[in-house]
Amino acid sequence: EAQVTQNPRYLITVTGKKLTVTCSQNMNHEYMSWYRQDPGLGLRQIYYSMNVEVTDKGDVPEGYKVSRKEKRNFPLILESPSPNQTSLYFCASSLSPTDPQGLIDKSTDTQYFGPGTRLTVL
Amino acid sequence: DAKTTQPPSMDCAEGRAANLPCNHSTISGNEYVYWYRQIHSQGPQYIIHGLKNNETNEMASLIITEDRKSSTLILPHATLRDTAVYYCIVRATGNQFYFGTGTSLTVIP
């Protein structure tokens, strides 16, 4: 089954204790992304990756790191979590990024989202 | 980058068409309009997207105005399972998706 998986689904931790949230997709997608969702603020993009070894900052990258060593995996790393990082996190992937002209192949650009990880930092 | 404006909430009677509006007055010529929805706290689900022409698939129809400054998502026969938050997104250059706060649609029995 084609899917995006995230682990863990729920995590309660304490300030300053490093953690990693894993994201994996089995669709051979090039593009992967992390979002956080907070009440009243909608979904905000943290980081995204257009392909292996290529990552870029989204709107709210502070306090987060990512890596893309393999096509299928895109872990989100919180080196020193703080309470303001308590949130619902989603990983997403899609087959291809925008082409050089900015046009999109409609059949390939749909983003698929994982089930979410609810993180609480005390 | 173009941003979107949506009403925060809407109601729709079950079985009727739900028409969800979106304004994107600063959209540029090569930017697509996407619609996603999120049921409760699940991961967002893709619905439809388009550039200039109206689009229809098994889930919904997308109507884009001629000047592309606004669009409407139409769920032709809303069911209780369509109760969700609906996001209108304009695809920015650099591959970023900007989600706003969306429209919370409640389908009423």
PDB file of C-alpha atoms in Angstrom:
ATOM      1  CA  GLU A   1       0.000   0.000   0.000  1.00  0.00           C
ATOM      2  CA  ALA A   2       1.308   3.434  -0.989  1.00  0.00           C
ATOM      3  CA  GLN A   3       1.743   5.487   2.145  1.00  0.00           C
ATOM      4  CA  VAL A   4       3.699   7.937   4.232  1.00  0.00           C
ATOM      5  CA  THR A   5       4.504   6.676   7.707  1.00  0.00           C
ATOM      6  CA  GLN A   6       5.616   8.638  10.743  1.00  0.00           C
ATOM      7  CA  ASN A   7       7.003   7.459  14.052  1.00  0.00           C
ATOM      8  CA  PRO A   8       6.263   7.918  16.808  1.00  0.00           C
ATOM      9  CA  ARG A   9       2.617   8.933  16.551  1.00  0.00           C
ATOM     10  CA  TYR A  10       2.612  10.371  20.057  1.00  0.00           C
ATOM     11  CA  LEU A  11       5.541  11.612  22.110  1.00  0.00           C
ATOM     12  CA  ILE A  12       5.839  13.388  25.428  1.00  0.00           C
ATOM     13  CA  THR A  13       9.311  14.618  26.278  1.00  0.00           C
ATOM     14  CA  VAL A  14      11.118  17.199  28.372  1.00  0.00           C
ATOM     15  CA  THR A  15      12.879  20.400  27.430  1.00  0.00           C
ATOM     16  CA  GLY A  16      16.335  19.891  25.986  1.00  0.00           C
ATOM     17  CA  LYS A  17      16.165  16.170  25.327  1.00  0.00           C
ATOM     18  CA  LYS A  18      17.071  15.544  21.698  1.00  0.00           C
ATOM     19  CA  LEU A  19      14.508  13.669  19.652  1.00  0.00           C
ATOM     20  CA  THR A  20      13.941  12.478  16.109  1.00  0.00           C
ATOM     21  CA  VAL A  21      10.642  11.963  14.348  1.00  0.00           C
ATOM     22  CA  THR A  22      11.006   9.622  11.417  1.00  0.00           C
ATOM     23  CA  CYS A  23       9.185   9.873   8.111  1.00  0.00           C
ATOM     24  CA  SER A  24       9.249   7.273   5.384  1.00  0.00           C
ATOM     25  CA  GLN A  25       7.450   6.928   2.058  1.00  0.00           C
ATOM     26  CA  ASN A  26       7.249   3.905  -0.226  1.00  0.00           C
ATOM     27  CA  MET A  27       6.191   5.700  -3.408  1.00  0.00           C
ATOM     28  CA  ASN A  28       9.665   6.630  -4.705  1.00  0.00           C
ATOM     29  CA  HIS A  29       8.758  10.297  -4.299  1.00  0.00           C
ATOM     30  CA  GLU A  30      11.406  12.940  -4.831  1.00  0.00           C
ATOM     31  CA  TYR A  31       9.803  15.728  -2.816  1.00  0.00           C
ATOM     32  CA  MET A  32       9.302  15.494   0.952  1.00  0.00           C
ATOM     33  CA  SER A  33       8.288  18.074   3.490  1.00  0.00           C
ATOM     34  CA  TRP A  34       7.588  18.657   7.184  1.00  0.00           C
ATOM     35  CA  TYR A  35       4.769  20.797   8.581  1.00  0.00           C
ATOM     36  CA  ARG A  36       3.609  21.734  12.022  1.00  0.00           C
ATOM     37  CA  GLN A  37       0.017  22.514  12.864  1.00  0.00           C
ATOM     38  CA  ASP A  38      -1.051  24.722  15.737  1.00  0.00           C
ATOM     39  CA  PRO A  39      -4.521  25.977  16.700  1.00  0.00           C
ATOM     40  CA  GLY A  40      -5.421  29.136  14.835  1.00  0.00           C
ATOM     41  CA  LEU A  41      -2.263  29.048  12.737  1.00  0.00           C
ATOM     42  CA  GLY A  42      -3.042  26.302  10.251  1.00  0.00           C
ATOM     43  CA  LEU A  43      -0.282  24.243   8.674  1.00  0.00           C
ATOM     44  CA  ARG A  44       3.151  25.826   8.459  1.00  0.00           C
ATOM     45  CA  GLN A  45       6.019  24.362   6.504  1.00  0.00           C
ATOM     46  CA  ILE A  46       9.206  23.673   8.460  1.00  0.00           C
ATOM     47  CA  TYR A  47      11.588  22.188   5.897  1.00  0.00           C
ATOM     48  CA  TYR A  48      11.312  20.572   2.525  1.00  0.00           C
ATOM     49  CA  SER A  49      13.532  18.483   0.277  1.00  0.00           C
ATOM     50  CA  MET A  50      13.430  18.313  -3.472  1.00  0.00           C
ATOM     51  CA  ASN A  51      15.653  15.245  -3.644  1.00  0.00           C
ATOM     52  CA  VAL A  52      18.387  13.332  -1.863  1.00  0.00           C
ATOM     53  CA  GLU A  53      20.903  15.645  -0.186  1.00  0.00           C
ATOM     54  CA  VAL A  54      18.840  18.719  -1.095  1.00  0.00           C
ATOM     55  CA  THR A  55      16.961  20.454   1.717  1.00  0.00           C
ATOM     56  CA  ASP A  56      15.531  23.961   2.113  1.00  0.00           C
ATOM     57  CA  LYS A  57      13.972  25.982   4.884  1.00  0.00           C
ATOM     58  CA  GLY A  58      10.255  26.546   4.971  1.00  0.00           C
ATOM     59  CA  ASP A  59       8.440  29.221   6.958  1.00  0.00           C
ATOM     60  CA  VAL A  60       9.337  28.100  10.486  1.00  0.00           C
ATOM     61  CA  PRO A  61      12.687  26.245  10.443  1.00  0.00           C
ATOM     62  CA  GLU A  62      14.095  27.592  13.719  1.00  0.00           C
ATOM     63  CA  GLY A  63      14.834  24.848  16.225  1.00  0.00           C
ATOM     64  CA  TYR A  64      14.607  22.023  13.687  1.00  0.00           C
ATOM     65  CA  LYS A  65      17.005  20.075  11.523  1.00  0.00           C
ATOM     66  CA  VAL A  66      16.381  17.608   8.722  1.00  0.00           C
ATOM     67  CA  SER A  67      18.407  15.272   6.583  1.00  0.00           C
ATOM     68  CA  ARG A  68      17.769  13.452   3.314  1.00  0.00           C
ATOM     69  CA  LYS A  69      20.355  10.743   2.934  1.00  0.00           C
ATOM     70  CA  GLU A  70      17.963   8.357   1.251  1.00  0.00           C
ATOM     71  CA  LYS A  71      15.067   9.039  -1.056  1.00  0.00           C
ATOM     72  CA  ARG A  72      12.493   7.316   1.118  1.00  0.00           C
ATOM     73  CA  ASN A  73      13.386   8.843   4.505  1.00  0.00           C
ATOM     74  CA  PHE A  74      13.196  12.417   5.785  1.00  0.00           C
ATOM     75  CA  PRO A  75      13.690  12.572   9.553  1.00  0.00           C
ATOM     76  CA  LEU A  76      12.901  15.676  11.588  1.00  0.00           C
ATOM     77  CA  ILE A  77      15.377  16.367  14.374  1.00  0.00           C
ATOM     78  CA  LEU A  78      14.829  18.552  17.405  1.00  0.00           C
ATOM     79  CA  GLU A  79      18.275  19.009  18.968  1.00  0.00           C
ATOM     80  CA  SER A  80      16.999  20.808  22.069  1.00  0.00           C
ATOM     81  CA  PRO A  81      13.203  20.784  22.173  1.00  0.00           C
ATOM     82  CA  SER A  82      11.361  23.580  23.901  1.00  0.00           C
ATOM     83  CA  PRO A  83       7.725  23.878  25.004  1.00  0.00           C
ATOM     84  CA  ASN A  84       6.905  26.137  22.031  1.00  0.00           C
ATOM     85  CA  GLN A  85       7.583  23.153  19.788  1.00  0.00           C
ATOM     86  CA  THR A  86       4.619  21.328  21.252  1.00  0.00           C
ATOM     87  CA  SER A  87       2.540  20.743  18.151  1.00  0.00           C
ATOM     88  CA  LEU A  88       1.050  18.294  15.675  1.00  0.00           C
ATOM     89  CA  TYR A  89       3.612  17.432  12.996  1.00  0.00           C
ATOM     90  CA  PHE A  90       2.936  16.120   9.516  1.00  0.00           C
ATOM     91  CA  CYS A  91       5.288  14.714   6.937  1.00  0.00           C
ATOM     92  CA  ALA A  92       4.313  14.845   3.260  1.00  0.00           C
ATOM     93  CA  SER A  93       5.728  13.631  -0.042  1.00  0.00           C
ATOM     94  CA  SER A  94       5.054  14.051  -3.743  1.00  0.00           C
ATOM     95  CA  LEU A  95       6.525  12.587  -6.882  1.00  0.00           C
ATOM     96  CA  SER A  96       8.216  15.621  -8.323  1.00  0.00           C
ATOM     97  CA  PRO A  97       8.869  19.251  -7.611  1.00  0.00           C
ATOM     98  CA  THR A  98       8.090  22.141  -9.904  1.00  0.00           C
ATOM     99  CA  ASP A  99       9.830  21.941 -13.236  1.00  0.00           C
ATOM    100  CA  PRO A 100      12.139  24.807 -14.345  1.00  0.00           C
ATOM    101  CA  GLN A 101       9.285  26.704 -15.973  1.00  0.00           C
ATOM    102  CA  GLY A 102       7.192  26.536 -12.844  1.00  0.00           C
ATOM    103  CA  LEU A 103       4.621  24.291 -14.446  1.00  0.00           C
ATOM    104  CA  ILE A 104       3.445  21.199 -12.715  1.00  0.00           C
ATOM    105  CA  ASP A 105       2.568  17.802 -14.044  1.00  0.00           C
ATOM    106  CA  LYS A 106      -0.876  17.417 -12.578  1.00  0.00           C
ATOM    107  CA  SER A 107      -0.555  13.691 -12.353  1.00  0.00           C
ATOM    108  CA  THR A 108       2.569  13.774 -10.253  1.00  0.00           C
ATOM    109  CA  ASP A 109       2.407  16.740  -7.961  1.00  0.00           C
ATOM    110  CA  THR A 110      -0.167  15.679  -5.415  1.00  0.00           C
ATOM    111  CA  GLN A 111       1.176  15.740  -1.883  1.00  0.00           C
ATOM    112  CA  TYR A 112       0.486  12.741   0.300  1.00  0.00           C
ATOM    113  CA  PHE A 113       0.465  13.304   4.031  1.00  0.00           C
ATOM    114  CA  GLY A 114       1.392  11.019   6.883  1.00  0.00           C
ATOM    115  CA  PRO A 115      -0.913  10.389   9.848  1.00  0.00           C
ATOM    116  CA  GLY A 116       0.739  12.983  12.086  1.00  0.00           C
ATOM    117  CA  THR A 117       2.890  12.991  15.226  1.00  0.00           C
ATOM    118  CA  ARG A 118       1.573  14.723  18.302  1.00  0.00           C
ATOM    119  CA  LEU A 119       4.529  16.061  20.277  1.00  0.00           C
ATOM    120  CA  THR A 120       4.362  17.516  23.766  1.00  0.00           C
ATOM    121  CA  VAL A 121       7.436  19.162  25.258  1.00  0.00           C
ATOM    122  CA  LEU A 122       7.212  19.748  28.992  1.00  0.00           C
TER     123      LEU A 122
ATOM    124  CA  ASP B   1       4.197  34.739  -3.179  1.00  0.00           C
ATOM    125  CA  ALA B   2       0.451  34.635  -3.527  1.00  0.00           C
ATOM    126  CA  LYS B   3      -1.568  33.979  -0.393  1.00  0.00           C
ATOM    127  CA  THR B   4      -5.168  32.988   0.005  1.00  0.00           C
ATOM    128  CA  THR B   5      -8.172  34.237   1.960  1.00  0.00           C
ATOM    129  CA  GLN B   6     -10.990  31.919   2.994  1.00  0.00           C
ATOM    130  CA  PRO B   7     -13.989  32.319   5.300  1.00  0.00           C
ATOM    131  CA  PRO B   8     -13.260  30.691   8.659  1.00  0.00           C
ATOM    132  CA  SER B   9     -16.386  28.568   8.729  1.00  0.00           C
ATOM    133  CA  MET B  10     -19.412  27.489   6.697  1.00  0.00           C
ATOM    134  CA  ASP B  11     -22.425  25.225   7.127  1.00  0.00           C
ATOM    135  CA  CYS B  12     -24.086  23.127   4.464  1.00  0.00           C
ATOM    136  CA  ALA B  13     -27.172  20.912   4.553  1.00  0.00           C
ATOM    137  CA  GLU B  14     -26.575  17.253   3.844  1.00  0.00           C
ATOM    138  CA  GLY B  15     -27.275  16.428   0.197  1.00  0.00           C
ATOM    139  CA  ARG B  16     -26.889  20.002  -0.958  1.00  0.00           C
ATOM    140  CA  ALA B  17     -23.949  21.462  -2.843  1.00  0.00           C
ATOM    141  CA  ALA B  18     -21.221  23.011  -0.714  1.00  0.00           C
ATOM    142  CA  ASN B  19     -19.545  26.001  -2.350  1.00  0.00           C
ATOM    143  CA  LEU B  20     -16.310  27.036  -0.682  1.00  0.00           C
ATOM    144  CA  PRO B  21     -14.795  30.329  -1.867  1.00  0.00           C
ATOM    145  CA  CYS B  22     -11.163  31.377  -1.945  1.00  0.00           C
ATOM    146  CA  ASN B  23      -9.543  34.674  -2.844  1.00  0.00           C
ATOM    147  CA  HIS B  24      -6.005  34.748  -4.241  1.00  0.00           C
ATOM    148  CA  SER B  25      -5.754  38.197  -5.751  1.00  0.00           C
ATOM    149  CA  THR B  26      -1.951  38.219  -6.059  1.00  0.00           C
ATOM    150  CA  ILE B  27      -1.633  34.893  -7.848  1.00  0.00           C
ATOM    151  CA  SER B  28       0.917  34.861 -10.642  1.00  0.00           C
ATOM    152  CA  GLY B  29       0.476  33.371 -14.082  1.00  0.00           C
ATOM    153  CA  ASN B  30       2.163  30.037 -13.511  1.00  0.00           C
ATOM    154  CA  GLU B  31       0.838  29.312 -10.038  1.00  0.00           C
ATOM    155  CA  TYR B  32      -1.738  26.593  -9.542  1.00  0.00           C
ATOM    156  CA  VAL B  33      -4.634  26.616  -7.108  1.00  0.00           C
ATOM    157  CA  TYR B  34      -4.829  23.508  -4.911  1.00  0.00           C
ATOM    158  CA  TRP B  35      -7.500  22.319  -2.528  1.00  0.00           C
ATOM    159  CA  TYR B  36      -6.881  19.957   0.370  1.00  0.00           C
ATOM    160  CA  ARG B  37      -9.048  18.943   3.282  1.00  0.00           C
ATOM    161  CA  GLN B  38      -8.312  17.725   6.782  1.00  0.00           C
ATOM    162  CA  ILE B  39     -10.751  15.589   8.688  1.00  0.00           C
ATOM    163  CA  HIS B  40     -10.332  16.029  12.424  1.00  0.00           C
ATOM    164  CA  SER B  41      -6.565  15.760  13.075  1.00  0.00           C
ATOM    165  CA  GLN B  42      -5.745  13.357  10.271  1.00  0.00           C
ATOM    166  CA  GLY B  43      -3.195  14.202   7.590  1.00  0.00           C
ATOM    167  CA  PRO B  44      -4.552  16.557   4.911  1.00  0.00           C
ATOM    168  CA  GLN B  45      -6.022  14.903   1.852  1.00  0.00           C
ATOM    169  CA  TYR B  46      -5.646  16.166  -1.701  1.00  0.00           C
ATOM    170  CA  ILE B  47      -8.906  17.075  -3.438  1.00  0.00           C
ATOM    171  CA  ILE B  48      -8.218  18.852  -6.706  1.00  0.00           C
ATOM    172  CA  HIS B  49      -6.075  21.468  -8.383  1.00  0.00           C
ATOM    173  CA  GLY B  50      -6.093  23.642 -11.502  1.00  0.00           C
ATOM    174  CA  LEU B  51      -4.399  26.478 -13.360  1.00  0.00           C
ATOM    175  CA  LYS B  52      -6.920  28.334 -15.506  1.00  0.00           C
ATOM    176  CA  ASN B  53      -9.680  26.017 -16.606  1.00  0.00           C
ATOM    177  CA  ASN B  54     -12.392  24.575 -14.450  1.00  0.00           C
ATOM    178  CA  GLU B  55     -11.632  21.086 -13.226  1.00  0.00           C
ATOM    179  CA  THR B  56     -13.744  18.173 -12.048  1.00  0.00           C
ATOM    180  CA  ASN B  57     -12.891  14.839 -10.515  1.00  0.00           C
ATOM    181  CA  GLU B  58     -14.711  12.212  -8.503  1.00  0.00           C
ATOM    182  CA  MET B  59     -14.544  14.291  -5.345  1.00  0.00           C
ATOM    183  CA  ALA B  60     -15.260  17.854  -6.398  1.00  0.00           C
ATOM    184  CA  SER B  61     -15.284  20.603  -8.991  1.00  0.00           C
ATOM    185  CA  LEU B  62     -13.002  23.617  -9.085  1.00  0.00           C
ATOM    186  CA  ILE B  63     -14.176  26.838 -10.647  1.00  0.00           C
ATOM    187  CA  ILE B  64     -11.493  29.472 -11.292  1.00  0.00           C
ATOM    188  CA  THR B  65     -12.501  32.977 -12.345  1.00  0.00           C
ATOM    189  CA  GLU B  66     -11.197  34.307 -15.634  1.00  0.00           C
ATOM    190  CA  ASP B  67      -8.863  36.765 -13.908  1.00  0.00           C
ATOM    191  CA  ARG B  68      -7.717  33.913 -11.604  1.00  0.00           C
ATOM    192  CA  LYS B  69      -8.095  36.097  -8.528  1.00  0.00           C
ATOM    193  CA  SER B  70     -10.584  33.779  -6.908  1.00  0.00           C
ATOM    194  CA  SER B  71     -11.867  30.241  -7.064  1.00  0.00           C
ATOM    195  CA  THR B  72     -14.656  28.066  -5.670  1.00  0.00           C
ATOM    196  CA  LEU B  73     -14.519  24.448  -4.610  1.00  0.00           C
ATOM    197  CA  ILE B  74     -17.829  22.687  -5.132  1.00  0.00           C
ATOM    198  CA  LEU B  75     -18.811  19.478  -3.363  1.00  0.00           C
ATOM    199  CA  PRO B  76     -21.911  18.594  -5.382  1.00  0.00           C
ATOM    200  CA  HIS B  77     -23.762  16.511  -2.801  1.00  0.00           C
ATOM    201  CA  ALA B  78     -22.294  17.073   0.632  1.00  0.00           C
ATOM    202  CA  THR B  79     -22.374  14.207   3.121  1.00  0.00           C
ATOM    203  CA  LEU B  80     -21.656  14.135   6.837  1.00  0.00           C
ATOM    204  CA  ARG B  81     -18.231  12.676   6.022  1.00  0.00           C
ATOM    205  CA  ASP B  82     -17.369  15.881   4.175  1.00  0.00           C
ATOM    206  CA  THR B  83     -17.256  17.759   7.478  1.00  0.00           C
ATOM    207  CA  ALA B  84     -13.641  18.932   7.577  1.00  0.00           C
ATOM    208  CA  VAL B  85     -11.330  21.912   7.281  1.00  0.00           C
ATOM    209  CA  TYR B  86     -10.768  22.826   3.643  1.00  0.00           C
ATOM    210  CA  TYR B  87      -7.559  24.540   2.580  1.00  0.00           C
ATOM    211  CA  CYS B  88      -7.115  26.592  -0.545  1.00  0.00           C
ATOM    212  CA  ILE B  89      -3.438  26.797  -1.477  1.00  0.00           C
ATOM    213  CA  VAL B  90      -1.541  28.635  -4.163  1.00  0.00           C
ATOM    214  CA  ARG B  91       1.595  26.870  -5.162  1.00  0.00           C
ATOM    215  CA  ALA B  92       4.528  29.202  -4.683  1.00  0.00           C
ATOM    216  CA  THR B  93       7.771  29.172  -6.618  1.00  0.00           C
ATOM    217  CA  GLY B  94      10.491  27.237  -4.863  1.00  0.00           C
ATOM    218  CA  ASN B  95       8.182  24.344  -4.192  1.00  0.00           C
ATOM    219  CA  GLN B  96       6.640  25.608  -1.000  1.00  0.00           C
ATOM    220  CA  PHE B  97       3.018  25.000  -0.153  1.00  0.00           C
ATOM    221  CA  TYR B  98       1.447  27.779   1.905  1.00  0.00           C
ATOM    222  CA  PHE B  99      -1.463  26.516   3.966  1.00  0.00           C
ATOM    223  CA  GLY B 100      -3.655  29.111   5.627  1.00  0.00           C
ATOM    224  CA  THR B 101      -6.168  28.407   8.348  1.00  0.00           C
ATOM    225  CA  GLY B 102      -8.761  27.114   5.911  1.00  0.00           C
ATOM    226  CA  THR B 103     -12.556  26.944   6.062  1.00  0.00           C
ATOM    227  CA  SER B 104     -14.189  24.686   8.606  1.00  0.00           C
ATOM    228  CA  LEU B 105     -17.122  23.111   6.793  1.00  0.00           C
ATOM    229  CA  THR B 106     -19.889  21.534   8.861  1.00  0.00           C
ATOM    230  CA  VAL B 107     -22.404  19.390   7.019  1.00  0.00           C
ATOM    231  CA  ILE B 108     -25.687  19.423   8.894  1.00  0.00           C
ATOM    232  CA  PRO B 109     -28.056  16.432   8.808  1.00  0.00           C
TER     233      PRO B 109
END
